[in-house]
Coordinates of C-alpha atoms in Angstrom, one line a residue:
Chain A
M1 CA 63.2 144.8 144.8
A2 CA 59.9 146.4 144.0
T3 CA 60.2 148.6 141.0
T4 CA 57.2 150.9 141.5
M5 CA 54.6 151.9 144.1
D6 CA 51.3 153.7 144.0
V7 CA 51.2 157.0 145.7
T8 CA 48.1 159.1 146.5
M9 CA 48.4 162.7 147.5
T10 CA 46.4 165.9 147.4
V11 CA 48.0 168.3 144.9
N12 CA 46.6 171.8 144.8
G13 CA 43.4 170.5 146.3
T14 CA 42.9 167.6 143.9
E15 CA 43.6 164.0 144.9
V16 CA 46.0 162.3 142.5
T17 CA 47.2 158.7 142.3
R18 CA 50.3 157.7 140.3
E19 CA 52.8 154.9 140.0
V20 CA 56.3 155.9 140.9
E21 CA 59.7 154.4 141.6
P22 CA 60.6 154.9 145.3
R23 CA 63.6 156.9 144.1
T24 CA 61.4 159.4 142.2
L25 CA 62.0 162.9 143.6
L26 CA 58.9 165.0 144.3
V27 CA 60.1 167.7 141.9
H28 CA 60.2 165.3 139.0
F29 CA 56.9 163.8 140.1
V30 CA 55.0 167.1 140.0
R31 CA 56.7 168.2 136.8
D32 CA 56.9 165.0 134.7
Q33 CA 54.0 162.9 136.0
L34 CA 51.6 165.7 136.9
G35 CA 52.7 168.2 134.2
L36 CA 53.0 171.0 136.8
T37 CA 56.0 172.6 135.3
G38 CA 55.6 175.8 137.3
T39 CA 57.9 174.2 139.9
H40 CA 61.4 174.6 138.6
W41 CA 64.2 172.1 138.8
A42 CA 67.7 173.4 138.9
C43 CA 70.6 172.6 141.2
D44 CA 69.6 169.1 142.4
T45 CA 71.5 169.7 145.6
T46 CA 69.1 171.4 148.0
N47 CA 70.8 174.7 147.5
C48 CA 68.9 176.9 145.1
G49 CA 65.3 176.6 146.1
A50 CA 63.9 176.8 142.6
C51 CA 62.0 173.6 143.3
T52 CA 60.3 175.0 146.5
L53 CA 56.7 173.8 147.0
W54 CA 54.6 173.2 150.0
V55 CA 54.2 169.9 151.8
D56 CA 51.5 170.1 154.5
G57 CA 51.6 173.9 154.4
E58 CA 55.4 174.3 154.7
P59 CA 57.8 175.1 152.0
V60 CA 60.4 172.5 151.2
K61 CA 63.0 171.9 148.5
S62 CA 61.3 169.2 146.5
C63 CA 64.5 167.9 144.9
T64 CA 65.3 166.5 148.4
V65 CA 61.9 164.9 149.1
L66 CA 60.9 161.5 147.7
A67 CA 57.5 161.4 146.0
V68 CA 56.7 158.3 148.1
M69 CA 57.4 160.4 151.3
A70 CA 54.5 162.7 150.2
D71 CA 52.1 159.8 149.9
G72 CA 49.0 160.7 151.9
H73 CA 50.1 164.3 152.3
E74 CA 49.1 167.7 150.9
V75 CA 51.2 169.3 148.2
R76 CA 50.8 172.9 147.0
T77 CA 52.6 174.3 144.0
V78 CA 52.9 177.7 142.4
E79 CA 50.1 176.9 140.1
D80 CA 47.7 177.2 143.0
L81 CA 48.6 180.7 144.1
D82 CA 46.2 182.6 141.9
T83 CA 42.5 182.7 142.5
G84 CA 40.2 182.2 139.6
G85 CA 42.8 183.4 137.2
E86 CA 43.5 186.6 139.2
L87 CA 47.1 187.0 140.4
N88 CA 47.3 187.1 144.1
P89 CA 48.9 190.1 145.8
L90 CA 52.4 188.5 146.0
Q91 CA 52.3 187.7 142.3
Q92 CA 51.1 191.2 141.5
G93 CA 54.0 192.5 143.7
F94 CA 56.5 190.7 141.6
M95 CA 55.0 192.4 138.5
Q96 CA 54.8 195.8 140.1
E97 CA 58.3 195.8 141.6
H98 CA 60.0 193.9 138.7
G99 CA 60.8 191.1 141.1
L100 CA 62.1 188.8 138.3
Q101 CA 64.3 189.0 135.4
C102 CA 65.0 185.5 134.0
G103 CA 62.2 184.1 136.2
F104 CA 63.9 180.9 137.0
C105 CA 63.9 181.4 140.8
T106 CA 60.4 183.0 140.8
P107 CA 58.2 179.9 141.6
G108 CA 60.3 179.1 144.6
M109 CA 60.5 182.8 145.7
L110 CA 56.7 183.0 145.4
M111 CA 56.1 179.8 147.5
T112 CA 58.5 180.9 150.2
G113 CA 57.2 184.5 150.1
Q114 CA 53.6 183.4 150.4
W115 CA 54.5 181.2 153.4
L116 CA 56.1 184.1 155.0
L117 CA 53.1 186.4 154.4
D118 CA 50.7 183.8 155.7
R119 CA 52.6 183.8 159.0
D120 CA 53.6 187.4 159.1
P121 CA 51.5 189.7 157.0
D122 CA 53.7 192.7 157.5
P123 CA 57.3 191.5 157.5
D124 CA 60.2 194.0 157.6
E125 CA 63.1 193.8 155.2
A126 CA 65.3 191.7 157.5
T127 CA 62.6 189.2 158.0
I128 CA 62.0 188.9 154.3
R129 CA 65.7 188.4 153.6
E130 CA 65.9 185.7 156.2
A131 CA 62.8 183.9 154.9
I132 CA 64.1 183.8 151.3
S133 CA 67.7 183.0 152.3
G134 CA 67.3 179.5 151.0
N135 CA 66.1 180.7 147.6
L136 CA 68.9 181.9 145.2
C137 CA 68.4 184.5 142.6
R138 CA 71.3 185.3 140.2
C139 CA 69.6 188.3 138.5
T140 CA 68.0 190.8 140.8
G141 CA 70.4 191.1 143.6
Y142 CA 67.2 190.4 145.7
E143 CA 66.4 194.1 146.1
N144 CA 63.3 193.9 143.9
I145 CA 62.2 190.6 145.3
V146 CA 62.2 192.1 148.8
R147 CA 60.2 195.1 147.4
A148 CA 57.8 192.7 145.8
V149 CA 57.1 191.0 149.1
R150 CA 56.7 194.4 150.7
W151 CA 54.3 195.4 147.9
A152 CA 52.2 192.4 148.7
A153 CA 52.2 193.2 152.4
E154 CA 51.0 196.7 151.7
H155 CA 48.5 195.9 149.0
G156 CA 46.8 192.7 150.1
D157 CA 46.1 190.7 153.1
G158 CA 48.9 188.5 151.9
T159 CA 46.7 185.4 151.7
A160 CA 44.1 185.9 149.1
A161 CA 43.6 187.5 145.7
G162 CA 40.5 189.3 144.5
D163 CA 39.7 191.3 147.6
D164 CA 38.7 194.9 147.2
A165 CA 42.1 196.4 147.8
S166 CA 44.0 194.3 145.3
A167 CA 41.1 194.6 142.7
D168 CA 41.3 198.4 143.1
D169 CA 45.1 198.4 142.7
H170 CA 44.8 196.2 139.7
A171 CA 42.4 198.6 138.1
T172 CA 44.6 201.5 138.9
D173 CA 47.6 199.8 137.5
E174 CA 45.8 199.2 134.2
V175 CA 45.0 202.9 134.0
T176 CA 48.5 204.0 134.7
A177 CA 50.2 201.3 132.6
Chain B
M1 CA 69.7 164.7 136.7
Q2 CA 70.7 163.4 140.1
V3 CA 68.6 160.6 141.4
P4 CA 69.5 157.9 143.9
E5 CA 70.2 154.3 142.9
T6 CA 67.1 152.1 143.2
F7 CA 65.9 151.0 146.6
D8 CA 62.8 149.7 148.4
Y9 CA 60.7 152.0 150.5
E10 CA 58.9 151.1 153.7
R11 CA 56.9 153.3 156.0
V12 CA 56.5 152.4 159.6
A13 CA 54.1 153.6 162.3
T14 CA 55.9 152.8 165.5
V15 CA 59.4 152.7 167.0
E16 CA 58.9 149.0 167.5
E17 CA 58.0 148.4 163.9
A18 CA 61.0 150.5 162.8
L19 CA 63.3 148.4 165.0
Q20 CA 61.8 145.2 163.7
R21 CA 62.4 146.3 160.1
L22 CA 65.9 147.4 160.9
S23 CA 66.7 144.0 162.4
H24 CA 65.2 142.3 159.5
H25 CA 67.2 144.2 156.8
G26 CA 70.4 144.6 158.8
D27 CA 73.1 146.9 157.4
E28 CA 71.3 147.3 154.0
A29 CA 68.6 149.5 155.5
R30 CA 68.6 153.1 156.6
L31 CA 66.0 155.2 158.4
I32 CA 64.8 158.3 156.7
A33 CA 63.2 161.3 158.4
G34 CA 64.0 164.7 156.9
G35 CA 66.3 163.1 154.4
H36 CA 68.3 166.2 153.8
S37 CA 71.6 164.6 154.5
L38 CA 70.8 161.1 153.4
L39 CA 69.2 161.8 150.0
P40 CA 72.1 164.1 148.8
M41 CA 74.5 161.3 149.7
M42 CA 72.4 158.8 147.9
K43 CA 72.3 161.0 144.8
L44 CA 76.1 161.0 144.8
R45 CA 76.3 157.2 145.5
L46 CA 78.1 158.0 148.7
A47 CA 75.3 156.0 150.4
L48 CA 73.6 153.0 148.7
P49 CA 71.0 151.6 151.1
E50 CA 68.8 148.9 149.6
V51 CA 65.9 149.8 151.8
L52 CA 64.7 153.1 153.2
I53 CA 62.5 153.0 156.3
D54 CA 60.4 156.2 156.6
I55 CA 59.8 157.1 160.3
N56 CA 58.1 160.4 159.7
D57 CA 54.7 158.9 160.8
V58 CA 56.1 157.5 164.0
P59 CA 54.3 159.2 167.0
G60 CA 56.1 160.1 170.2
L61 CA 59.4 161.3 168.6
D62 CA 58.7 165.0 168.1
H63 CA 58.6 166.3 171.7
V64 CA 60.7 168.8 173.6
R65 CA 60.1 168.4 177.3
V66 CA 61.6 168.6 180.7
V67 CA 62.2 165.2 182.3
A68 CA 62.9 164.7 185.9
G69 CA 66.3 163.3 186.9
G70 CA 66.7 159.6 186.1
E71 CA 63.4 159.3 184.1
G72 CA 63.7 157.1 181.1
G73 CA 67.3 156.1 181.5
G74 CA 68.8 159.5 181.8
G75 CA 71.3 160.7 184.5
G76 CA 70.4 161.9 188.0
E77 CA 69.6 165.5 187.0
D78 CA 66.7 167.2 185.3
E79 CA 67.1 167.1 181.6
I80 CA 65.5 168.4 178.4
A81 CA 64.5 165.5 176.2
I82 CA 64.4 166.3 172.5
G83 CA 62.7 163.7 170.3
A84 CA 64.6 162.4 167.3
L85 CA 62.0 163.8 164.8
V86 CA 62.1 167.4 166.1
R87 CA 62.8 169.6 163.1
H88 CA 65.4 172.3 163.0
A89 CA 62.7 174.9 162.6
A90 CA 61.0 173.7 165.9
I91 CA 64.3 173.8 167.8
L92 CA 64.9 177.4 166.6
T93 CA 61.7 178.6 168.2
D94 CA 61.2 176.1 171.1
P95 CA 60.5 178.0 174.3
I96 CA 62.0 175.4 176.7
L97 CA 65.3 175.3 174.8
G98 CA 65.2 179.1 174.4
E99 CA 64.8 179.6 178.2
H100 CA 67.6 177.2 179.2
W101 CA 70.0 177.0 176.3
P102 CA 70.0 179.9 173.8
I103 CA 73.0 178.2 172.2
F104 CA 70.4 176.1 170.2
A105 CA 68.7 179.1 168.6
D106 CA 72.1 180.7 167.9
A107 CA 73.2 177.6 166.0
E108 CA 69.8 177.0 164.3
R109 CA 69.8 180.5 162.8
K110 CA 72.9 179.4 161.0
I111 CA 72.0 175.9 160.1
A112 CA 71.2 175.6 156.4
D113 CA 68.2 177.8 155.5
P114 CA 64.6 178.1 156.5
L115 CA 63.4 175.6 153.9
V116 CA 65.9 172.9 154.9
R117 CA 65.1 173.6 158.6
N118 CA 61.5 172.7 157.9
R119 CA 62.6 169.1 157.0
G120 CA 65.9 168.2 158.8
T121 CA 65.7 166.6 162.2
I122 CA 68.0 166.5 165.3
G123 CA 68.1 162.7 165.2
G124 CA 69.3 162.8 161.6
S125 CA 71.8 165.5 162.4
V126 CA 73.6 163.6 165.1
C127 CA 73.4 160.3 163.2
Q128 CA 74.9 161.9 160.1
A129 CA 78.0 162.4 162.2
D130 CA 79.4 165.0 159.9
P131 CA 82.4 166.6 161.6
A132 CA 81.1 170.0 160.5
E133 CA 77.5 169.5 161.9
D134 CA 76.4 172.2 164.2
L135 CA 73.9 170.6 166.5
S136 CA 76.4 167.9 167.4
A137 CA 78.8 170.6 168.5
V138 CA 76.0 172.2 170.5
I139 CA 75.1 169.0 172.3
T140 CA 78.8 168.3 172.8
A141 CA 79.3 171.6 174.5
L142 CA 76.4 170.9 176.8
R143 CA 77.7 167.4 177.5
G144 CA 74.3 166.0 176.3
S145 CA 73.6 162.4 175.5
V146 CA 71.8 160.3 172.9
V147 CA 69.2 157.7 173.7
V148 CA 69.5 154.7 171.5
Q149 CA 66.7 152.1 171.4
S150 CA 66.8 148.5 170.2
A151 CA 64.5 145.5 170.8
D152 CA 66.4 144.9 174.0
G153 CA 65.5 148.4 175.4
R154 CA 67.2 151.7 175.7
R155 CA 70.7 152.8 176.3
T156 CA 72.0 156.3 176.9
V157 CA 75.3 157.3 175.2
P158 CA 77.1 160.5 176.1
I159 CA 77.5 162.6 173.0
R160 CA 81.2 162.6 173.4
E161 CA 81.2 158.9 172.9
F162 CA 78.5 158.7 170.3
H163 CA 80.5 159.6 167.3
T164 CA 83.2 157.0 166.5
G165 CA 84.6 158.9 163.5
P166 CA 83.5 161.0 160.6
W167 CA 80.1 159.7 159.5
E168 CA 80.3 156.9 162.1
T169 CA 78.3 156.4 165.3
V170 CA 77.8 153.7 167.9
V171 CA 74.4 153.0 166.6
G172 CA 74.3 149.4 165.5
D173 CA 72.1 147.2 163.3
G174 CA 68.6 147.0 164.8
E175 CA 69.1 150.2 166.8
M176 CA 67.7 153.7 166.3
V177 CA 68.2 157.0 168.0
V178 CA 64.9 158.1 169.7
E179 CA 66.0 161.1 171.8
V180 CA 68.7 163.6 172.5
R181 CA 69.1 164.7 176.1
V182 CA 70.7 167.9 177.5
P183 CA 71.1 168.7 181.2
I184 CA 69.4 171.6 182.9
R185 CA 71.6 173.9 184.9
T186 CA 71.1 177.2 186.7
S187 CA 73.3 180.3 186.6
V188 CA 74.4 179.4 183.1
G189 CA 74.9 181.1 179.8
S190 CA 75.5 179.6 176.4
A191 CA 76.3 180.8 172.9
Y192 CA 77.2 179.5 169.4
E193 CA 79.4 181.3 166.9
K194 CA 79.8 180.2 163.3
V195 CA 81.5 181.6 160.3
E196 CA 80.1 180.4 157.0
R197 CA 80.9 181.6 153.5
R198 CA 77.3 182.0 152.6
V199 CA 73.8 181.1 153.9
G200 CA 73.3 177.4 153.9
D201 CA 77.0 176.4 153.7
W202 CA 78.8 174.2 156.2
A203 CA 80.9 176.1 158.7
V204 CA 84.4 177.2 157.9
A205 CA 84.6 176.9 161.7
A206 CA 82.2 177.0 164.6
A207 CA 82.3 177.0 168.3
G208 CA 79.6 176.7 171.0
T209 CA 80.2 177.2 174.7
F210 CA 78.4 177.3 178.0
L211 CA 79.5 178.6 181.4
R212 CA 78.0 177.8 184.8
M213 CA 78.8 180.4 187.3
D214 CA 79.2 180.2 191.1
G215 CA 79.2 183.9 192.0
N216 CA 82.1 185.3 190.0
T217 CA 83.8 181.9 189.6
I218 CA 83.3 179.6 186.6
A219 CA 82.0 176.3 188.1
E220 CA 81.6 174.4 184.9
A221 CA 82.5 175.1 181.2
G222 CA 81.7 173.3 178.0
I223 CA 83.1 173.7 174.5
G224 CA 81.9 172.2 171.3
L225 CA 83.7 172.7 168.0
A226 CA 82.6 172.0 164.4
A227 CA 84.5 171.6 161.2
V228 CA 88.0 172.1 162.7
G229 CA 89.1 168.5 163.3
A230 CA 88.7 168.6 167.1
T231 CA 88.7 165.2 168.7
H232 CA 85.1 164.3 169.8
M233 CA 84.2 167.9 168.7
T234 CA 85.6 169.4 171.9
C235 CA 88.7 170.5 173.8
P236 CA 88.8 169.2 177.4
E237 CA 92.1 171.1 178.2
A238 CA 90.5 174.4 177.3
E239 CA 87.4 173.6 179.4
E240 CA 89.5 172.7 182.4
S241 CA 91.6 175.9 182.0
L242 CA 88.4 177.9 182.7
V243 CA 87.0 176.1 185.7
G244 CA 87.8 177.7 189.1
G245 CA 88.7 181.0 187.7
P246 CA 87.0 184.3 186.8
A247 CA 85.0 184.8 183.6
D248 CA 87.2 187.5 182.2
A249 CA 88.9 188.3 178.9
D250 CA 92.2 186.8 180.0
A251 CA 90.6 183.5 180.9
F252 CA 88.8 183.4 177.5
A253 CA 91.9 184.3 175.6
T254 CA 93.8 181.5 177.3
A255 CA 91.1 179.0 176.5
A256 CA 90.9 180.2 172.9
G257 CA 94.7 179.8 172.6
I258 CA 94.5 176.2 173.8
V259 CA 91.7 175.5 171.3
S260 CA 93.7 177.0 168.5
A261 CA 96.6 174.8 169.3
A262 CA 94.6 171.6 169.8
V263 CA 92.4 171.6 166.7
D264 CA 93.4 169.8 163.6
P265 CA 91.6 171.4 160.6
T266 CA 92.0 170.4 157.0
A267 CA 92.8 172.9 154.2
D268 CA 90.0 173.0 151.7
Q269 CA 88.0 175.5 149.6
R270 CA 86.8 177.1 152.8
G271 CA 90.2 178.1 153.9
P272 CA 93.8 177.2 154.8
V273 CA 94.8 175.5 158.1
D274 CA 96.2 178.5 159.9
Y275 CA 93.1 180.5 159.2
K276 CA 90.8 177.8 160.5
R277 CA 93.0 177.4 163.5
H278 CA 92.8 181.1 164.3
L279 CA 89.1 181.1 163.7
A280 CA 88.5 178.2 166.0
G281 CA 90.1 180.1 168.8
E282 CA 88.5 183.4 168.1
L283 CA 85.0 181.9 167.8
T284 CA 85.6 180.1 171.1
R285 CA 86.6 183.4 172.7
R286 CA 83.5 185.2 171.4
A287 CA 81.2 182.4 172.4
L288 CA 82.7 182.4 175.9
A289 CA 82.2 186.1 176.2
R290 CA 78.6 185.9 175.2
S291 CA 78.1 182.9 177.4
A292 CA 79.4 185.0 180.4
D293 CA 77.1 187.9 179.5
R294 CA 74.1 185.5 179.4
A295 CA 75.1 183.8 182.6
R296 CA 75.1 187.2 184.3
D297 CA 71.6 187.8 182.9
D298 CA 70.5 184.3 184.1
S299 CA 71.8 185.0 187.6
L300 CA 70.0 188.3 187.7
R301 CA 66.8 186.7 186.6
E302 CA 67.1 184.0 189.3
D303 CA 67.8 186.7 192.0
A304 CA 64.8 188.7 190.9

């Protein structure tokens, strides 16, 4: 039985090649082998969504994907959301609306929330709640997370940071903070 | 940390290659597509395959299309063919399934969560053979079938004969499921009702139904039941009680009563037996009522 295999995939726009055991889960691959610890690892059972990242543009629970299955595919993690060090509108929304307390679910919430905004830039509350129904938060009661996604919908185009609107908002926030 | 036991991993590019590898490895190999049932079982050592054969790259298994009667080994009527690799998320929004059988979207809205639905497939769902699995109940209600391929060709197995027990199917070594088929009918309505404790959980109980109407008379009825210990996930006596009569509250209550009496649920953390028995009947009644409403709309659309 082969012990390890080489996998090559694009992670946050950069091609990486690493040696993995076939049983290595994608969440452990990005955290332990690539050092991208923004993706969190929690329930191990496909329930909580803390490990949510994108494979080929769609959010998945990476505790239930093998790293070898991502070979040749495109992975995007929470580390890729910002643009040139500027938080994107969704990340700003989580700050503005206090969308996190302990922060453990936040990377998953952000990756699912960004996917929603990319497909539906102006989602209503019910749509947001449905979209994040596979991401568990034990702190906020979800209210502020829903508001954070709404904030992003109202303050950015939902897809990119650094545009005029979000830059202006950011400046305003600093003044009022 | 939960990780599976060690195994070998192979990726195949065609159905033929997958079948060849399955034949080569025999019972020690399992196909993996979404992996959202298999990997959790492997983490718990409930499944210990020595080889995983990844079929995600195999083309020609992700279609939803109408096939004419008899084409590709189906029955004599027009059918909808759903490739084994079609993801739950695609079923939820598929226009062909939405037009003919809204029961699919009803069920998919309650299957796991959006992230899991991005990975899990219909082929994996029916092959998992979990008695609480929703799509199997849907396909059972519709009297669909499963197309199984081997090196010798294809065979079509009615869904009501496909599962041979919990987590067991008729799929043998060197065989794989390539398609699910459901018939196309006119003047029909269908619906799925499920009670779950929270998003993403398995059903406490679930019932899916369809009715085909001939004027005001029920010409055909189908019932699928999940998580309540129904033999072959259905209840033929309740289906028969409906055919030939009107689609009214009395008929639905009678069928619901038959279902309640016939099912054999197990007490667990999701509820006691009498509650699940009651729920199976009540969800059947609700699904029948919604099916009748939708059949009425379907007839109106045809008349228009």
